[in-house]
mmCIF file of C-alpha atoms in Angstrom:
data_model
loop_
_atom_site.group_PDB
_atom_site.id
_atom_site.type_symbol
_atom_site.label_atom_id
_atom_site.label_comp_id
_atom_site.label_asym_id
_atom_site.label_seq_id
_atom_site.Cartn_x
_atom_site.Cartn_y
_atom_site.Cartn_z
ATOM 1 C CA MET A 1 139.608 28.942 -37.250
ATOM 2 C CA ASN A 2 138.481 29.029 -33.681
ATOM 3 C CA TYR A 3 136.487 31.579 -31.793
ATOM 4 C CA ALA A 4 136.351 32.464 -28.085
ATOM 5 C CA GLU A 5 132.866 34.158 -27.784
ATOM 6 C CA ILE A 6 129.891 35.759 -29.511
ATOM 7 C CA LYS A 7 128.173 38.693 -27.914
ATOM 8 C CA LYS A 8 124.774 39.092 -29.683
ATOM 9 C CA ASN A 9 123.782 42.438 -28.120
ATOM 10 C CA ASP A 10 127.134 44.302 -27.608
ATOM 11 C CA ILE A 11 127.205 48.118 -27.093
ATOM 12 C CA ALA A 12 130.808 48.395 -26.225
ATOM 13 C CA ASN A 13 132.698 47.614 -29.432
ATOM 14 C CA GLY A 14 131.486 50.069 -32.027
ATOM 15 C CA CYS A 15 128.489 52.299 -32.626
ATOM 16 C CA GLY A 16 124.981 51.002 -31.775
ATOM 17 C CA VAL A 17 123.929 47.405 -30.846
ATOM 18 C CA ARG A 18 126.305 45.010 -32.457
ATOM 19 C CA VAL A 19 127.098 41.305 -32.827
ATOM 20 C CA SER A 20 130.669 40.827 -31.598
ATOM 21 C CA LEU A 21 132.785 37.956 -32.656
ATOM 22 C CA PHE A 22 135.856 37.290 -30.664
ATOM 23 C CA VAL A 23 138.206 35.040 -32.531
ATOM 24 C CA SER A 24 140.971 33.014 -31.163
ATOM 25 C CA GLY A 25 144.718 33.534 -31.898
ATOM 26 C CA CYS A 26 146.864 36.623 -31.525
ATOM 27 C CA PRO A 27 150.598 37.167 -32.184
ATOM 28 C CA HIS A 28 150.865 40.459 -30.455
ATOM 29 C CA HIS A 29 150.576 39.441 -26.714
ATOM 30 C CA CYS A 30 150.302 43.063 -25.615
ATOM 31 C CA LYS A 31 150.986 43.671 -21.859
ATOM 32 C CA GLY A 32 147.793 44.222 -19.980
ATOM 33 C CA CYS A 33 145.612 42.699 -22.809
ATOM 34 C CA PHE A 34 141.899 42.525 -21.751
ATOM 35 C CA ASN A 35 141.443 39.154 -23.387
ATOM 36 C CA GLU A 36 144.696 37.180 -22.983
ATOM 37 C CA VAL A 37 142.928 33.830 -23.151
ATOM 38 C CA THR A 38 142.345 34.421 -26.816
ATOM 39 C CA TRP A 39 146.106 34.484 -27.706
ATOM 40 C CA ASP A 40 146.106 30.693 -28.383
ATOM 41 C CA PHE A 41 144.859 29.991 -31.912
ATOM 42 C CA SER A 42 143.409 26.676 -30.669
ATOM 43 C CA TYR A 43 141.370 28.227 -27.754
ATOM 44 C CA GLY A 44 137.635 28.069 -27.758
ATOM 45 C CA GLU A 45 135.354 26.362 -30.289
ATOM 46 C CA LEU A 46 135.664 25.633 -34.024
ATOM 47 C CA PHE A 47 134.011 28.305 -36.178
ATOM 48 C CA ASP A 48 132.024 26.126 -38.482
ATOM 49 C CA GLU A 49 129.010 26.613 -40.894
ATOM 50 C CA GLY A 50 126.565 26.310 -37.883
ATOM 51 C CA VAL A 51 128.329 29.099 -35.863
ATOM 52 C CA LEU A 52 128.521 31.256 -39.099
ATOM 53 C CA MET A 53 124.734 30.929 -39.435
ATOM 54 C CA GLU A 54 124.314 31.805 -35.744
ATOM 55 C CA VAL A 55 126.166 35.050 -36.270
ATOM 56 C CA ILE A 56 124.179 35.805 -39.509
ATOM 57 C CA ASP A 57 120.893 35.073 -37.614
ATOM 58 C CA ALA A 58 121.971 37.360 -34.730
ATOM 59 C CA LEU A 59 122.467 40.184 -37.185
ATOM 60 C CA ALA A 60 118.846 39.967 -38.507
ATOM 61 C CA PRO A 61 116.971 42.320 -35.935
ATOM 62 C CA ALA A 62 116.593 45.886 -37.389
ATOM 63 C CA TYR A 63 118.121 47.366 -34.128
ATOM 64 C CA VAL A 64 121.453 45.568 -34.670
ATOM 65 C CA ARG A 65 123.722 48.026 -36.481
ATOM 66 C CA GLY A 66 126.446 45.568 -37.538
ATOM 67 C CA LEU A 67 129.178 43.157 -36.793
ATOM 68 C CA THR A 68 132.401 43.773 -34.800
ATOM 69 C CA LEU A 69 135.471 41.455 -35.244
ATOM 70 C CA LEU A 70 137.930 41.309 -32.368
ATOM 71 C CA GLY A 71 139.667 38.769 -30.411
ATOM 72 C CA GLY A 72 142.352 37.662 -30.511
ATOM 73 C CA GLU A 73 143.528 39.059 -33.858
ATOM 74 C CA PRO A 74 141.049 39.097 -36.682
ATOM 75 C CA MET A 75 143.713 40.211 -39.138
ATOM 76 C CA ALA A 76 146.076 37.234 -38.522
ATOM 77 C CA LYS A 77 146.388 35.361 -41.852
ATOM 78 C CA GLU A 78 144.460 32.250 -40.664
ATOM 79 C CA ASN A 79 141.572 34.445 -39.109
ATOM 80 C CA GLN A 80 141.096 36.447 -42.348
ATOM 81 C CA LYS A 81 140.700 33.202 -44.203
ATOM 82 C CA GLY A 82 138.290 31.924 -41.625
ATOM 83 C CA LEU A 83 136.232 35.098 -41.492
ATOM 84 C CA LEU A 84 135.847 35.747 -45.226
ATOM 85 C CA PRO A 85 132.869 33.445 -45.689
ATOM 86 C CA LEU A 86 131.262 35.259 -42.807
ATOM 87 C CA LEU A 87 131.803 38.614 -44.217
ATOM 88 C CA ARG A 88 130.692 37.610 -47.772
ATOM 89 C CA LYS A 89 127.424 36.136 -46.339
ATOM 90 C CA MET A 90 126.829 39.090 -44.055
ATOM 91 C CA LYS A 91 127.235 41.732 -46.780
ATOM 92 C CA GLU A 92 125.043 39.678 -49.099
ATOM 93 C CA GLN A 93 122.284 39.390 -46.619
ATOM 94 C CA TYR A 94 122.731 42.766 -44.788
ATOM 95 C CA PRO A 95 124.318 45.167 -47.163
ATOM 96 C CA ASP A 96 123.453 48.228 -44.988
ATOM 97 C CA LYS A 97 125.027 46.884 -41.804
ATOM 98 C CA ASP A 98 128.584 48.040 -40.950
ATOM 99 C CA VAL A 99 131.618 45.995 -40.078
ATOM 100 C CA TRP A 100 134.030 47.145 -37.336
ATOM 101 C CA CYS A 101 137.451 45.341 -36.909
ATOM 102 C CA PHE A 102 139.895 45.710 -34.030
ATOM 103 C CA THR A 103 143.485 44.864 -34.777
ATOM 104 C CA GLY A 104 146.857 45.254 -33.114
ATOM 105 C CA TYR A 105 148.417 45.695 -36.503
ATOM 106 C CA ILE A 106 149.286 49.150 -37.791
ATOM 107 C CA PHE A 107 147.151 50.078 -40.783
ATOM 108 C CA GLU A 108 149.796 51.644 -43.013
ATOM 109 C CA LYS A 109 152.926 49.655 -42.236
ATOM 110 C CA ASP A 110 151.537 46.184 -41.424
ATOM 111 C CA ILE A 111 148.314 46.004 -43.375
ATOM 112 C CA LEU A 112 148.771 48.118 -46.490
ATOM 113 C CA GLU A 113 152.440 47.755 -47.036
ATOM 114 C CA ASP A 114 152.608 44.028 -46.221
ATOM 115 C CA MET A 115 149.431 42.078 -45.942
ATOM 116 C CA TYR A 116 147.620 44.016 -48.693
ATOM 117 C CA VAL A 117 150.454 43.328 -50.995
ATOM 118 C CA ASN A 118 151.366 39.762 -50.028
ATOM 119 C CA TRP A 119 148.318 38.006 -48.750
ATOM 120 C CA GLU A 120 145.629 37.254 -51.292
ATOM 121 C CA GLU A 121 142.714 37.479 -48.669
ATOM 122 C CA THR A 122 143.605 40.940 -47.270
ATOM 123 C CA LYS A 123 142.267 43.058 -50.208
ATOM 124 C CA GLU A 124 138.893 41.257 -50.092
ATOM 125 C CA PHE A 125 138.851 41.334 -46.231
ATOM 126 C CA LEU A 126 139.359 45.014 -46.098
ATOM 127 C CA SER A 127 136.675 45.584 -48.670
ATOM 128 C CA TYR A 128 134.079 44.514 -46.134
ATOM 129 C CA ILE A 129 135.447 46.623 -43.184
ATOM 130 C CA ASP A 130 133.939 49.991 -42.544
ATOM 131 C CA VAL A 131 135.860 51.032 -39.382
ATOM 132 C CA LEU A 132 139.253 49.615 -38.247
ATOM 133 C CA VAL A 133 140.722 50.217 -34.779
ATOM 134 C CA ASP A 134 144.388 49.801 -35.235
ATOM 135 C CA GLY A 135 147.562 49.472 -33.220
ATOM 136 C CA PRO A 136 148.679 47.384 -30.267
ATOM 137 C CA TYR A 137 147.312 48.066 -26.886
ATOM 138 C CA VAL A 138 150.097 49.884 -24.814
ATOM 139 C CA GLU A 139 149.448 49.711 -21.238
ATOM 140 C CA ALA A 140 151.535 52.817 -20.413
ATOM 141 C CA LEU A 141 149.255 54.865 -22.841
ATOM 142 C CA LYS A 142 146.021 53.495 -21.397
ATOM 143 C CA ASP A 143 143.270 56.259 -21.388
ATOM 144 C CA TRP A 144 139.727 55.371 -20.018
ATOM 145 C CA SER A 145 138.379 58.536 -21.755
ATOM 146 C CA LEU A 146 139.014 57.301 -25.355
ATOM 147 C CA LYS A 147 136.089 56.100 -27.308
ATOM 148 C CA PHE A 148 136.345 52.495 -28.809
ATOM 149 C CA ARG A 149 140.102 52.188 -27.944
ATOM 150 C CA GLY A 150 142.149 51.283 -24.951
ATOM 151 C CA SER A 151 145.360 53.312 -25.427
ATOM 152 C CA SER A 152 146.142 56.644 -27.048
ATOM 153 C CA ASN A 153 148.375 55.168 -29.802
ATOM 154 C CA GLN A 154 145.433 53.365 -31.225
ATOM 155 C CA ARG A 155 143.343 54.948 -34.069
ATOM 156 C CA VAL A 156 139.760 54.663 -35.333
ATOM 157 C CA ILE A 157 140.029 54.623 -39.058
ATOM 158 C CA SER A 158 137.422 54.823 -41.912
ATOM 159 C CA ILE A 159 138.615 52.144 -44.349
ATOM 160 C CA PRO A 160 136.506 52.853 -47.448
ATOM 161 C CA GLU A 161 137.569 56.647 -47.322
ATOM 162 C CA SER A 162 141.219 55.566 -46.598
ATOM 163 C CA LEU A 163 141.401 53.119 -49.519
ATOM 164 C CA LYS A 164 139.731 55.589 -51.812
ATOM 165 C CA SER A 165 141.912 58.555 -50.968
ATOM 166 C CA GLY A 166 145.191 56.598 -50.620
ATOM 167 C CA LYS A 167 145.799 58.047 -47.163
ATOM 168 C CA THR A 168 144.643 57.235 -43.643
ATOM 169 C CA ILE A 169 141.393 58.988 -42.792
ATOM 170 C CA LEU A 170 140.328 58.860 -39.195
ATOM 171 C CA TRP A 171 136.656 57.922 -38.512
ATOM 172 C CA GLU A 172 134.624 60.807 -37.455
ATOM 173 C CA GLY A 173 131.640 59.053 -36.110
#
């Protein structure tokens, strides 16, 4: 897996101060994407053990609330595989910090009905995610007033509550 960027004090991609990891590779190619350079899975640098530890170390300060995964597409199969070691280590070291994930996939249709059933890594991957912002960016639905999303079709979902209840529960913040 490759990554495009790490922001160690990000306040735009989730609640509080966060460490944000922008992965490389995205199959969606949304018109008007803010990060088009990350569409290519080979863009950026290799996400190796040293980079994993850099992210873990960046999460250490008490003022850092958690980790945000975006890109690119964190839920692409190859990126899920690449991110699982980071998520395992993070939850082991910082069990009280949360994880946000931004995806162009739709939670019910793409993730639960397909990935969750057909990809071995998705069930474990989702077990680490607290908040999922789902849906492709739709330029015609762009709305600057929305919190943590770019277009009105996207949703902010509480994953633990949704998995427990068996229905999509929106995050209330």
